[in-house]
Amino acid sequence: MIQVLLNGIIAGSVCALAALGFALTLGVTRFFNFAHGAAYTIAAYFAFTAINDFHLSPALSMCLGVLAGTTTGCLTDVCVYRPLRKAGCSSSGMLLASLGILICCQNVISILYGDQPRVLRTRQVALGLRIFGGRITHDQAEIVTASILLSVLVWAVLS
């Protein structure tokens, strides 16, 4: 039962980070940007490619992945959303545009990488940390820690 609870906390931490990004985007742009999730995915695949194909260090690959995701988001805004805003597009029109961008990005990723799940390994799989009879890996502990710290940081900045 403890392991199920730990797995739920880990999965919830990943969802919380994504939700934090969606919520910030919604608060700023006033529409739900489906393409925001595509930027996350592009960042992950970029880091995956940097590690596996170019044999870069995990830390550098993650930084490049974040840069790729950020660039994707900025380019999407400049090339798609900004012209739509200038044309007076409604929130529902922006929503449909973001859905179209998401679909295009998903299909490009499927063409380039296929539809099989990929695993991004940053270190050897180890037994991990023992917590109340359950186990979590070091990567999972870092995810939970980052989720908590970033959530608190965003809350503090917005407050």
PDB file of C-alpha atoms in Angstrom:
ATOM      1  CA  MET A   1       0.000   0.000   0.000  1.00  0.00           C
ATOM      2  CA  ILE A   2       2.875   2.382   0.794  1.00  0.00           C
ATOM      3  CA  GLN A   3       4.366   1.792  -2.677  1.00  0.00           C
ATOM      4  CA  VAL A   4       1.045   2.652  -4.322  1.00  0.00           C
ATOM      5  CA  LEU A   5       0.892   5.857  -2.275  1.00  0.00           C
ATOM      6  CA  LEU A   6       4.471   6.779  -3.234  1.00  0.00           C
ATOM      7  CA  ASN A   7       3.752   6.071  -6.913  1.00  0.00           C
ATOM      8  CA  GLY A   8       0.701   8.334  -6.669  1.00  0.00           C
ATOM      9  CA  ILE A   9       2.770  11.132  -5.146  1.00  0.00           C
ATOM     10  CA  ILE A  10       5.339  10.799  -7.923  1.00  0.00           C
ATOM     11  CA  ALA A  11       2.706  10.789 -10.684  1.00  0.00           C
ATOM     12  CA  GLY A  12       0.916  13.684  -9.000  1.00  0.00           C
ATOM     13  CA  SER A  13       4.156  15.671  -8.896  1.00  0.00           C
ATOM     14  CA  VAL A  14       4.635  15.267 -12.644  1.00  0.00           C
ATOM     15  CA  CYS A  15       1.009  16.287 -13.257  1.00  0.00           C
ATOM     16  CA  ALA A  16       1.398  19.245 -10.887  1.00  0.00           C
ATOM     17  CA  LEU A  17       4.353  20.584 -12.868  1.00  0.00           C
ATOM     18  CA  ALA A  18       2.428  20.327 -16.132  1.00  0.00           C
ATOM     19  CA  ALA A  19      -0.686  21.848 -14.547  1.00  0.00           C
ATOM     20  CA  LEU A  20       1.372  24.720 -13.176  1.00  0.00           C
ATOM     21  CA  GLY A  21       2.522  25.551 -16.702  1.00  0.00           C
ATOM     22  CA  PHE A  22      -1.007  25.279 -18.102  1.00  0.00           C
ATOM     23  CA  ALA A  23      -2.410  27.464 -15.304  1.00  0.00           C
ATOM     24  CA  LEU A  24       0.209  30.163 -15.797  1.00  0.00           C
ATOM     25  CA  THR A  25      -0.397  30.159 -19.543  1.00  0.00           C
ATOM     26  CA  LEU A  26      -4.164  30.337 -19.055  1.00  0.00           C
ATOM     27  CA  GLY A  27      -3.796  33.204 -16.593  1.00  0.00           C
ATOM     28  CA  VAL A  28      -1.631  35.229 -18.969  1.00  0.00           C
ATOM     29  CA  THR A  29      -3.216  34.475 -22.343  1.00  0.00           C
ATOM     30  CA  ARG A  30      -6.851  33.970 -21.263  1.00  0.00           C
ATOM     31  CA  PHE A  31      -7.245  30.777 -23.283  1.00  0.00           C
ATOM     32  CA  PHE A  32      -6.350  27.159 -22.636  1.00  0.00           C
ATOM     33  CA  ASN A  33      -3.264  26.521 -24.747  1.00  0.00           C
ATOM     34  CA  PHE A  34      -3.258  22.840 -25.742  1.00  0.00           C
ATOM     35  CA  ALA A  35       0.029  23.390 -27.594  1.00  0.00           C
ATOM     36  CA  HIS A  36       1.712  24.041 -24.246  1.00  0.00           C
ATOM     37  CA  GLY A  37       1.778  20.268 -23.763  1.00  0.00           C
ATOM     38  CA  ALA A  38       3.426  19.865 -27.160  1.00  0.00           C
ATOM     39  CA  ALA A  39       6.241  22.172 -26.031  1.00  0.00           C
ATOM     40  CA  TYR A  40       6.826  19.878 -23.021  1.00  0.00           C
ATOM     41  CA  THR A  41       6.906  16.869 -25.330  1.00  0.00           C
ATOM     42  CA  ILE A  42       9.293  18.499 -27.790  1.00  0.00           C
ATOM     43  CA  ALA A  43      11.599  19.398 -24.897  1.00  0.00           C
ATOM     44  CA  ALA A  44      11.628  15.783 -23.702  1.00  0.00           C
ATOM     45  CA  TYR A  45      12.291  14.351 -27.168  1.00  0.00           C
ATOM     46  CA  PHE A  46      15.019  16.925 -27.778  1.00  0.00           C
ATOM     47  CA  ALA A  47      16.753  15.870 -24.550  1.00  0.00           C
ATOM     48  CA  PHE A  48      16.236  12.206 -25.496  1.00  0.00           C
ATOM     49  CA  THR A  49      17.894  12.790 -28.872  1.00  0.00           C
ATOM     50  CA  ALA A  50      20.781  14.760 -27.348  1.00  0.00           C
ATOM     51  CA  ILE A  51      21.534  11.938 -24.904  1.00  0.00           C
ATOM     52  CA  ASN A  52      21.030   8.933 -27.175  1.00  0.00           C
ATOM     53  CA  ASP A  53      22.131  10.194 -30.602  1.00  0.00           C
ATOM     54  CA  PHE A  54      24.702  12.863 -29.756  1.00  0.00           C
ATOM     55  CA  HIS A  55      25.894  11.303 -26.465  1.00  0.00           C
ATOM     56  CA  LEU A  56      25.768  14.580 -24.570  1.00  0.00           C
ATOM     57  CA  SER A  57      25.696  14.644 -20.793  1.00  0.00           C
ATOM     58  CA  PRO A  58      22.276  14.363 -19.164  1.00  0.00           C
ATOM     59  CA  ALA A  59      22.596  17.811 -17.556  1.00  0.00           C
ATOM     60  CA  LEU A  60      23.470  19.508 -20.846  1.00  0.00           C
ATOM     61  CA  SER A  61      20.782  17.530 -22.675  1.00  0.00           C
ATOM     62  CA  MET A  62      18.132  18.593 -20.167  1.00  0.00           C
ATOM     63  CA  CYS A  63      19.182  22.237 -20.514  1.00  0.00           C
ATOM     64  CA  LEU A  64      19.016  21.941 -24.302  1.00  0.00           C
ATOM     65  CA  GLY A  65      15.619  20.288 -23.985  1.00  0.00           C
ATOM     66  CA  VAL A  66      14.313  23.172 -21.876  1.00  0.00           C
ATOM     67  CA  LEU A  67      15.736  25.589 -24.444  1.00  0.00           C
ATOM     68  CA  ALA A  68      14.020  23.669 -27.281  1.00  0.00           C
ATOM     69  CA  GLY A  69      10.682  23.677 -25.441  1.00  0.00           C
ATOM     70  CA  THR A  70      10.987  27.376 -24.665  1.00  0.00           C
ATOM     71  CA  THR A  71      11.903  28.152 -28.266  1.00  0.00           C
ATOM     72  CA  THR A  72       8.917  26.120 -29.470  1.00  0.00           C
ATOM     73  CA  GLY A  73       6.587  28.090 -27.220  1.00  0.00           C
ATOM     74  CA  CYS A  74       8.051  31.445 -28.270  1.00  0.00           C
ATOM     75  CA  LEU A  75       7.918  30.588 -31.984  1.00  0.00           C
ATOM     76  CA  THR A  76       4.324  29.419 -31.618  1.00  0.00           C
ATOM     77  CA  ASP A  77       3.420  32.717 -30.017  1.00  0.00           C
ATOM     78  CA  VAL A  78       5.218  34.839 -32.595  1.00  0.00           C
ATOM     79  CA  CYS A  79       4.106  32.885 -35.672  1.00  0.00           C
ATOM     80  CA  VAL A  80       0.557  31.882 -34.702  1.00  0.00           C
ATOM     81  CA  TYR A  81      -0.909  33.516 -31.614  1.00  0.00           C
ATOM     82  CA  ARG A  82       0.369  37.070 -32.038  1.00  0.00           C
ATOM     83  CA  PRO A  83      -1.080  37.448 -35.567  1.00  0.00           C
ATOM     84  CA  LEU A  84      -4.369  35.975 -34.346  1.00  0.00           C
ATOM     85  CA  ARG A  85      -4.480  38.397 -31.396  1.00  0.00           C
ATOM     86  CA  LYS A  86      -3.763  41.345 -33.717  1.00  0.00           C
ATOM     87  CA  ALA A  87      -6.609  40.194 -35.955  1.00  0.00           C
ATOM     88  CA  GLY A  88      -8.955  40.218 -32.957  1.00  0.00           C
ATOM     89  CA  CYS A  89      -9.410  36.457 -32.768  1.00  0.00           C
ATOM     90  CA  SER A  90     -11.713  35.205 -30.010  1.00  0.00           C
ATOM     91  CA  SER A  91     -10.611  32.895 -27.192  1.00  0.00           C
ATOM     92  CA  SER A  92     -12.364  29.983 -28.876  1.00  0.00           C
ATOM     93  CA  GLY A  93     -10.475  30.689 -32.103  1.00  0.00           C
ATOM     94  CA  MET A  94      -7.195  30.734 -30.189  1.00  0.00           C
ATOM     95  CA  LEU A  95      -8.205  27.484 -28.515  1.00  0.00           C
ATOM     96  CA  LEU A  96      -8.814  25.861 -31.906  1.00  0.00           C
ATOM     97  CA  ALA A  97      -5.480  27.158 -33.198  1.00  0.00           C
ATOM     98  CA  SER A  98      -3.704  25.654 -30.183  1.00  0.00           C
ATOM     99  CA  LEU A  99      -5.454  22.338 -30.781  1.00  0.00           C
ATOM    100  CA  GLY A 100      -4.274  22.409 -34.401  1.00  0.00           C
ATOM    101  CA  ILE A 101      -0.699  23.106 -33.300  1.00  0.00           C
ATOM    102  CA  LEU A 102      -0.882  20.231 -30.810  1.00  0.00           C
ATOM    103  CA  ILE A 103      -2.103  17.822 -33.503  1.00  0.00           C
ATOM    104  CA  CYS A 104       0.640  18.921 -35.912  1.00  0.00           C
ATOM    105  CA  CYS A 105       3.343  18.531 -33.259  1.00  0.00           C
ATOM    106  CA  GLN A 106       2.055  15.094 -32.246  1.00  0.00           C
ATOM    107  CA  ASN A 107       2.145  13.927 -35.835  1.00  0.00           C
ATOM    108  CA  VAL A 108       5.650  15.280 -36.469  1.00  0.00           C
ATOM    109  CA  ILE A 109       6.876  13.504 -33.325  1.00  0.00           C
ATOM    110  CA  SER A 110       5.170  10.280 -34.462  1.00  0.00           C
ATOM    111  CA  ILE A 111       6.853  10.536 -37.873  1.00  0.00           C
ATOM    112  CA  LEU A 112      10.293  11.212 -36.376  1.00  0.00           C
ATOM    113  CA  TYR A 113      10.220   8.862 -33.385  1.00  0.00           C
ATOM    114  CA  GLY A 114       7.381   6.430 -33.998  1.00  0.00           C
ATOM    115  CA  ASP A 115       4.593   5.707 -31.566  1.00  0.00           C
ATOM    116  CA  GLN A 116       6.500   3.498 -29.137  1.00  0.00           C
ATOM    117  CA  PRO A 117       7.185   4.881 -25.651  1.00  0.00           C
ATOM    118  CA  ARG A 118      10.733   6.110 -25.088  1.00  0.00           C
ATOM    119  CA  VAL A 119      12.701   6.025 -21.859  1.00  0.00           C
ATOM    120  CA  LEU A 120      15.050   8.840 -20.956  1.00  0.00           C
ATOM    121  CA  ARG A 121      17.700   7.351 -18.687  1.00  0.00           C
ATOM    122  CA  THR A 122      19.936   9.810 -16.893  1.00  0.00           C
ATOM    123  CA  ARG A 123      21.735   7.240 -14.734  1.00  0.00           C
ATOM    124  CA  GLN A 124      21.775   3.547 -13.967  1.00  0.00           C
ATOM    125  CA  VAL A 125      18.592   2.171 -12.470  1.00  0.00           C
ATOM    126  CA  ALA A 126      19.299   1.535  -8.806  1.00  0.00           C
ATOM    127  CA  LEU A 127      17.309   0.181  -5.919  1.00  0.00           C
ATOM    128  CA  GLY A 128      16.518   3.721  -4.798  1.00  0.00           C
ATOM    129  CA  LEU A 129      15.527   5.157  -1.477  1.00  0.00           C
ATOM    130  CA  ARG A 130      13.509   3.209   1.055  1.00  0.00           C
ATOM    131  CA  ILE A 131      10.652   5.295   2.476  1.00  0.00           C
ATOM    132  CA  PHE A 132       8.205   3.769   4.982  1.00  0.00           C
ATOM    133  CA  GLY A 133       8.576   0.346   3.358  1.00  0.00           C
ATOM    134  CA  GLY A 134       8.275   1.587  -0.246  1.00  0.00           C
ATOM    135  CA  ARG A 135      10.972   2.521  -2.739  1.00  0.00           C
ATOM    136  CA  ILE A 136      11.538   5.498  -5.000  1.00  0.00           C
ATOM    137  CA  THR A 137      14.449   6.158  -7.322  1.00  0.00           C
ATOM    138  CA  HIS A 138      16.702   9.177  -7.036  1.00  0.00           C
ATOM    139  CA  ASP A 139      15.133  10.628 -10.208  1.00  0.00           C
ATOM    140  CA  GLN A 140      11.662  10.259  -8.700  1.00  0.00           C
ATOM    141  CA  ALA A 141      12.797  11.970  -5.499  1.00  0.00           C
ATOM    142  CA  GLU A 142      14.196  14.830  -7.588  1.00  0.00           C
ATOM    143  CA  ILE A 143      10.883  15.137  -9.465  1.00  0.00           C
ATOM    144  CA  VAL A 144       8.894  15.391  -6.223  1.00  0.00           C
ATOM    145  CA  THR A 145      11.375  17.888  -4.769  1.00  0.00           C
ATOM    146  CA  ALA A 146      11.385  20.028  -7.930  1.00  0.00           C
ATOM    147  CA  SER A 147       7.594  19.986  -8.064  1.00  0.00           C
ATOM    148  CA  ILE A 148       7.303  21.180  -4.477  1.00  0.00           C
ATOM    149  CA  LEU A 149      10.012  23.841  -4.829  1.00  0.00           C
ATOM    150  CA  LEU A 150       8.698  25.213  -8.131  1.00  0.00           C
ATOM    151  CA  SER A 151       5.119  25.295  -6.858  1.00  0.00           C
ATOM    152  CA  VAL A 152       6.188  27.218  -3.761  1.00  0.00           C
ATOM    153  CA  LEU A 153       8.351  29.553  -5.859  1.00  0.00           C
ATOM    154  CA  VAL A 154       5.502  30.335  -8.277  1.00  0.00           C
ATOM    155  CA  TRP A 155       3.106  30.861  -5.367  1.00  0.00           C
ATOM    156  CA  ALA A 156       5.609  33.235  -3.688  1.00  0.00           C
ATOM    157  CA  VAL A 157       6.183  35.219  -6.878  1.00  0.00           C
ATOM    158  CA  LEU A 158       2.470  35.529  -7.627  1.00  0.00           C
ATOM    159  CA  SER A 159       1.612  36.424  -4.041  1.00  0.00           C
TER     160      SER A 159
END
